[in-house]
Short mmCIF file of C-alpha atoms and ligand atoms in Angstrom, two decimals:
data_model
loop_
_atom_site.label_atom_id
_atom_site.label_comp_id
_atom_site.label_asym_id
_atom_site.label_seq_id
_atom_site.Cartn_x
_atom_site.Cartn_y
_atom_site.Cartn_z
CA MET H 1 -47.87 -36.16 -15.27
CA PRO H 2 -49.11 -33.71 -17.90
CA GLU H 3 -51.70 -31.34 -16.45
CA LEU H 4 -54.21 -29.18 -18.31
CA PRO H 5 -51.72 -26.44 -19.36
CA GLU H 6 -49.35 -29.05 -20.77
CA VAL H 7 -52.16 -30.71 -22.72
CA GLU H 8 -53.31 -27.32 -24.02
CA THR H 9 -49.70 -26.62 -25.07
CA VAL H 10 -49.59 -29.92 -26.94
CA ARG H 11 -52.88 -29.00 -28.63
CA ARG H 12 -51.58 -25.60 -29.72
CA GLY H 13 -48.37 -27.17 -30.99
CA LEU H 14 -50.28 -29.74 -33.03
CA VAL H 15 -52.84 -27.38 -34.59
CA PRO H 16 -50.52 -26.04 -37.34
CA VAL H 17 -49.46 -29.52 -38.48
CA LEU H 18 -52.81 -31.24 -38.05
CA GLU H 19 -55.84 -28.99 -38.60
CA GLY H 20 -57.15 -29.13 -42.14
CA ARG H 21 -54.73 -31.96 -43.00
CA THR H 22 -55.35 -35.56 -43.95
CA ILE H 23 -53.98 -38.50 -42.00
CA LEU H 24 -52.05 -40.43 -44.66
CA ALA H 25 -51.13 -43.44 -42.53
CA THR H 26 -51.49 -44.72 -38.98
CA HIS H 27 -49.04 -47.23 -37.55
CA LEU H 28 -49.98 -49.14 -34.42
CA ASN H 29 -47.07 -50.89 -32.75
CA ARG H 30 -49.23 -52.65 -30.17
CA PRO H 31 -52.95 -53.40 -29.74
CA ASP H 32 -53.46 -51.49 -26.50
CA LEU H 33 -52.41 -48.61 -24.27
CA ARG H 34 -54.26 -48.41 -20.97
CA TRP H 35 -57.17 -50.06 -22.75
CA PRO H 36 -57.37 -51.81 -26.13
CA LEU H 37 -57.08 -49.41 -29.04
CA PRO H 38 -60.32 -49.05 -31.04
CA GLU H 39 -61.18 -51.76 -33.54
CA ARG H 40 -59.77 -51.18 -37.04
CA MET H 41 -58.26 -47.95 -35.75
CA ALA H 42 -55.72 -47.52 -38.57
CA GLU H 43 -58.40 -48.10 -41.22
CA ARG H 44 -60.81 -45.67 -39.61
CA LEU H 45 -58.18 -42.92 -39.37
CA THR H 46 -56.34 -43.28 -42.64
CA GLY H 47 -57.68 -40.88 -45.27
CA ALA H 48 -59.61 -38.85 -42.70
CA ARG H 49 -59.07 -35.10 -42.56
CA VAL H 50 -58.73 -33.39 -39.20
CA LEU H 51 -61.35 -30.64 -39.16
CA ARG H 52 -60.53 -29.29 -35.73
CA LEU H 53 -58.28 -30.15 -32.81
CA GLY H 54 -60.02 -29.35 -29.54
CA ARG H 55 -59.58 -30.18 -25.89
CA ARG H 56 -61.92 -31.20 -23.08
CA SER H 57 -60.29 -31.50 -19.66
CA LYS H 58 -57.03 -33.34 -20.38
CA TYR H 59 -58.38 -35.06 -23.51
CA LEU H 60 -57.29 -33.98 -26.98
CA LEU H 61 -60.17 -34.25 -29.43
CA ALA H 62 -59.43 -34.52 -33.14
CA GLU H 63 -62.69 -34.04 -35.02
CA LEU H 64 -62.48 -35.95 -38.29
CA SER H 65 -64.12 -35.58 -41.69
CA THR H 66 -65.47 -39.14 -41.26
CA GLY H 67 -67.92 -38.07 -38.54
CA GLU H 68 -65.78 -39.59 -35.81
CA THR H 69 -63.59 -37.92 -33.20
CA LEU H 70 -60.26 -39.31 -32.04
CA ILE H 71 -59.87 -38.97 -28.27
CA VAL H 72 -56.30 -38.93 -26.95
CA HIS H 73 -55.18 -38.90 -23.31
CA LEU H 74 -51.50 -38.67 -22.41
CA GLY H 75 -51.90 -40.57 -19.14
CA MET H 76 -48.95 -40.41 -16.74
CA SER H 77 -46.04 -40.47 -19.12
CA GLY H 78 -47.41 -39.98 -22.64
CA ARG H 79 -45.35 -37.72 -24.92
CA ILE H 80 -46.07 -36.38 -28.36
CA LEU H 81 -43.26 -35.74 -30.80
CA VAL H 82 -43.57 -33.91 -34.08
CA SER H 83 -40.94 -34.42 -36.76
CA GLY H 84 -40.44 -33.82 -40.45
CA VAL H 85 -41.71 -30.24 -40.56
CA THR H 86 -40.34 -26.83 -39.63
CA LEU H 87 -41.23 -25.91 -36.08
CA GLY H 88 -40.18 -22.35 -35.25
CA HIS H 89 -36.55 -22.06 -36.32
CA PHE H 90 -35.91 -25.77 -36.24
CA VAL H 91 -36.52 -28.66 -38.56
CA HIS H 92 -36.80 -31.85 -36.59
CA ASP H 93 -35.74 -34.78 -38.74
CA HIS H 94 -37.63 -37.99 -38.21
CA PRO H 95 -35.90 -39.67 -35.28
CA ALA H 96 -35.03 -43.35 -35.26
CA PRO H 97 -37.94 -45.34 -33.82
CA GLN H 98 -37.76 -45.43 -30.03
CA LYS H 99 -38.89 -48.00 -27.54
CA HIS H 100 -42.45 -47.13 -26.42
CA ASP H 101 -43.38 -45.41 -29.73
CA HIS H 102 -46.85 -46.97 -29.70
CA VAL H 103 -48.78 -45.01 -32.32
CA VAL H 104 -47.36 -43.06 -35.26
CA PHE H 105 -49.37 -40.83 -37.61
CA GLU H 106 -48.11 -39.66 -41.00
CA ILE H 107 -49.79 -36.38 -41.88
CA GLU H 108 -50.31 -34.65 -45.21
CA GLY H 109 -47.66 -31.91 -45.44
CA GLY H 110 -44.86 -34.11 -44.15
CA ALA H 111 -45.36 -34.17 -40.40
CA ARG H 112 -44.98 -37.34 -38.42
CA ILE H 113 -46.67 -37.38 -35.02
CA THR H 114 -45.40 -40.00 -32.60
CA PHE H 115 -47.14 -41.04 -29.39
CA ASN H 116 -44.59 -42.46 -26.96
CA ASP H 117 -45.70 -43.73 -23.56
CA PRO H 118 -43.39 -45.87 -21.39
CA ARG H 119 -45.96 -46.49 -18.63
CA ARG H 120 -48.95 -46.91 -20.94
CA PHE H 121 -51.53 -45.12 -18.84
CA GLY H 122 -52.39 -43.13 -21.95
CA ALA H 123 -55.50 -43.87 -23.99
CA MET H 124 -56.97 -43.43 -27.45
CA ASP H 125 -60.51 -44.01 -28.60
CA LEU H 126 -62.70 -43.26 -31.61
CA THR H 127 -66.33 -42.29 -31.24
CA ALA H 128 -69.08 -40.67 -33.30
CA THR H 129 -68.67 -36.89 -32.98
CA THR H 130 -72.39 -36.47 -32.35
CA ALA H 131 -72.12 -38.83 -29.35
CA LEU H 132 -68.92 -37.31 -27.95
CA ASP H 133 -70.53 -35.79 -24.85
CA CYS H 134 -71.89 -39.22 -23.89
CA HIS H 135 -68.52 -40.99 -24.19
CA ARG H 136 -67.64 -42.80 -20.96
CA LEU H 137 -64.46 -40.76 -20.49
CA LEU H 138 -66.19 -37.39 -20.98
CA ALA H 139 -69.77 -37.82 -19.80
CA GLY H 140 -69.31 -37.12 -16.10
CA LEU H 141 -66.91 -34.22 -16.38
CA GLY H 142 -67.65 -30.90 -14.70
CA PRO H 143 -67.21 -27.55 -16.44
CA GLU H 144 -63.90 -26.43 -17.92
CA PRO H 145 -62.02 -24.20 -15.45
CA LEU H 146 -61.35 -21.67 -18.24
CA GLY H 147 -64.89 -21.88 -19.65
CA ASN H 148 -68.04 -19.91 -18.90
CA GLY H 149 -69.60 -22.74 -16.89
CA PHE H 150 -67.07 -22.33 -14.08
CA HIS H 151 -68.14 -19.30 -12.10
CA GLU H 152 -68.76 -18.07 -8.59
CA LEU H 153 -72.40 -19.21 -8.27
CA TYR H 154 -71.66 -22.61 -9.76
CA LEU H 155 -68.81 -23.24 -7.34
CA ILE H 156 -70.76 -22.04 -4.31
CA GLY H 157 -73.68 -24.31 -5.24
CA ARG H 158 -71.47 -27.31 -6.04
CA LEU H 159 -69.45 -27.14 -2.82
CA GLY H 160 -72.32 -26.33 -0.48
CA GLY H 161 -72.55 -28.96 2.26
CA ARG H 162 -69.41 -30.81 1.16
CA GLN H 163 -67.36 -32.03 4.05
CA THR H 164 -64.27 -32.96 2.06
CA PRO H 165 -61.23 -30.68 2.13
CA ILE H 166 -61.35 -27.99 -0.57
CA LYS H 167 -58.31 -29.50 -2.25
CA ALA H 168 -60.04 -32.87 -2.69
CA ALA H 169 -63.20 -31.14 -3.94
CA LEU H 170 -61.26 -29.29 -6.66
CA LEU H 171 -59.52 -32.49 -7.72
CA ASP H 172 -62.93 -34.12 -8.19
CA GLN H 173 -63.34 -34.07 -11.98
CA ARG H 174 -67.14 -33.86 -11.63
CA VAL H 175 -66.77 -30.50 -9.85
CA VAL H 176 -64.33 -28.98 -12.32
CA ALA H 177 -62.62 -30.78 -15.19
CA GLY H 178 -58.90 -31.14 -15.72
CA LEU H 179 -57.46 -29.66 -12.55
CA GLY H 180 -54.60 -31.69 -11.09
CA ASN H 181 -52.49 -31.62 -7.96
CA ILE H 182 -50.05 -28.89 -9.00
CA TYR H 183 -52.52 -26.27 -10.20
CA VAL H 184 -54.97 -26.87 -7.35
CA CYS H 185 -52.14 -26.13 -4.87
CA GLU H 186 -51.22 -23.02 -6.82
CA ALA H 187 -54.81 -21.76 -7.16
CA LEU H 188 -55.54 -22.22 -3.44
CA HIS H 189 -52.39 -20.31 -2.54
CA ARG H 190 -53.32 -17.53 -4.94
CA ALA H 191 -56.79 -17.37 -3.35
CA GLY H 192 -55.47 -17.48 0.25
CA ILE H 193 -57.49 -20.61 1.06
CA LEU H 194 -56.07 -23.41 3.22
CA PRO H 195 -56.14 -26.70 1.23
CA LEU H 196 -57.33 -28.58 4.33
CA ARG H 197 -60.34 -26.30 4.86
CA GLN H 198 -63.70 -28.09 4.63
CA ALA H 199 -65.13 -27.18 1.20
CA GLY H 200 -68.71 -26.57 2.37
CA ARG H 201 -67.61 -24.17 5.10
CA ILE H 202 -65.72 -21.63 3.02
CA ALA H 203 -67.48 -18.27 2.78
CA ALA H 204 -68.97 -17.42 -0.62
CA ALA H 205 -66.81 -14.31 -0.90
CA ARG H 206 -63.69 -16.44 -0.56
CA LEU H 207 -64.89 -19.01 -3.10
CA ALA H 208 -65.54 -16.11 -5.45
CA ILE H 209 -61.81 -15.29 -5.32
CA LEU H 210 -60.94 -18.91 -6.09
CA VAL H 211 -62.52 -18.79 -9.56
CA PRO H 212 -60.31 -16.00 -10.97
CA ALA H 213 -57.31 -17.38 -9.04
CA THR H 214 -57.73 -20.75 -10.79
CA ARG H 215 -58.11 -19.12 -14.18
CA THR H 216 -55.03 -16.93 -13.65
CA VAL H 217 -52.83 -19.82 -12.55
CA LEU H 218 -53.83 -21.87 -15.59
CA ALA H 219 -53.60 -18.95 -18.01
CA GLU H 220 -50.09 -18.10 -16.83
CA ALA H 221 -48.97 -21.69 -17.26
CA ILE H 222 -50.53 -21.88 -20.73
CA GLU H 223 -48.72 -18.65 -21.59
CA ALA H 224 -45.43 -20.22 -20.42
CA GLY H 225 -46.23 -23.23 -22.59
CA GLY H 226 -46.94 -20.89 -25.50
CA SER H 227 -43.47 -19.33 -25.20
CA SER H 228 -41.95 -22.80 -25.23
CA LEU H 229 -43.78 -23.41 -28.53
CA ARG H 230 -42.64 -20.12 -30.06
CA ASP H 231 -38.98 -21.03 -29.86
CA TYR H 232 -39.35 -24.81 -29.79
CA ARG H 233 -36.64 -25.16 -27.17
CA GLN H 234 -37.21 -28.88 -27.05
CA ALA H 235 -34.58 -29.92 -29.56
CA ASP H 236 -36.34 -33.18 -30.39
CA GLY H 237 -39.70 -31.70 -31.33
CA GLU H 238 -41.43 -32.88 -28.19
CA LEU H 239 -44.50 -30.84 -27.31
CA GLY H 240 -45.95 -29.86 -24.02
CA TYR H 241 -43.30 -29.86 -21.32
CA PHE H 242 -41.96 -26.48 -20.36
CA GLN H 243 -40.24 -24.59 -17.57
CA HIS H 244 -42.67 -22.89 -15.27
CA ASN H 245 -42.12 -21.39 -11.85
CA PHE H 246 -44.59 -22.41 -9.19
CA ARG H 247 -45.25 -20.34 -6.09
CA VAL H 248 -45.82 -23.21 -3.66
CA TYR H 249 -45.66 -26.53 -5.55
CA GLY H 250 -42.36 -28.29 -4.82
CA ARG H 251 -41.17 -25.39 -2.62
CA GLU H 252 -41.32 -26.88 0.88
CA GLY H 253 -39.19 -24.87 3.34
CA LYS H 254 -38.86 -21.89 0.97
CA PRO H 255 -40.19 -18.42 1.83
CA CYS H 256 -43.75 -17.67 0.75
CA PRO H 257 -43.69 -15.47 -2.39
CA THR H 258 -46.80 -13.49 -1.37
CA PRO H 259 -45.62 -9.88 -0.93
CA GLY H 260 -45.21 -9.05 2.77
CA CYS H 261 -45.95 -12.61 3.94
CA PRO H 262 -43.39 -13.94 6.45
CA GLY H 263 -44.56 -17.56 5.97
CA THR H 264 -42.58 -20.63 4.96
CA ILE H 265 -44.07 -23.13 2.51
CA ARG H 266 -45.15 -26.38 4.11
CA ARG H 267 -45.91 -29.80 2.68
CA VAL H 268 -48.53 -32.22 3.96
CA VAL H 269 -49.90 -35.40 2.41
CA GLN H 270 -53.61 -35.44 1.59
CA SER H 271 -55.13 -38.59 0.04
CA GLY H 272 -51.65 -39.87 -0.71
CA ARG H 273 -50.55 -36.77 -2.59
CA SER H 274 -48.38 -33.84 -1.59
CA THR H 275 -50.06 -30.56 -0.78
CA PHE H 276 -47.95 -27.42 -0.60
CA TYR H 277 -49.27 -24.33 1.15
CA CYS H 278 -48.37 -21.31 3.26
CA PRO H 279 -49.70 -21.51 6.84
CA GLN H 280 -49.53 -17.71 7.17
CA CYS H 281 -51.49 -16.35 4.23
CA GLN H 282 -53.77 -19.34 3.54
CA ARG H 283 -56.64 -19.71 5.98
ZN1 ZN A 1 -47.78 -16.77 2.64
#
């Protein structure tokens, strides 16, 4: 499942082919993804210029010259392919249409952007830009983990009294937006905090470490995504998936990478999802 760094990598890959450009045509190959696509979606998008491509949590936000914003979520298996323009050293010719190519945009300048999603948990919606913050998908979201609203005092206040494990609290999108299973495991390891620890009982000084740890983990992953964009390793023009080495995620039974730590990475299941941690250096 694409997490925040992957979505940010997709955004950065799309900016050069999308920002300032007009959408020449929109092809919808089905009426719905996870939910029905917006009414008259092709009509409302065609001829619109993309003023800015932003991101909130794991939502891509294309602000349009029409006063509307296109919201895109990749869901579990959504992929975005760019073809028809030079990306790095490669020119990706338009591929033959694939199964699960649900929405295709033709962009001024020659780019074709294809949204492919076999499992169809992805979503698209159109809403007035002025009402964006009130949109049902965005309204309840907590601060961005890389933004100014996510800081030590905020986190201490938000977690005070919470009896849920810290891992569950960080996955709660109302606490902080866009963090998923992988990067929560990585951030807690970086901060030396046990994922099972009750959120409201972690000392303020330790929560203070968690904020920069979270930012660092995400920033490093975004940097890895950035290098994947620079050389466009993905031969088919697909954006957003890249090689990245995790310290604990997926490393059960391997030695802990913390310098001097003799621990071995363990896996437990919390709320149906795998948690990876080091029992030696995470308390
Ligand atoms: Zn360790």
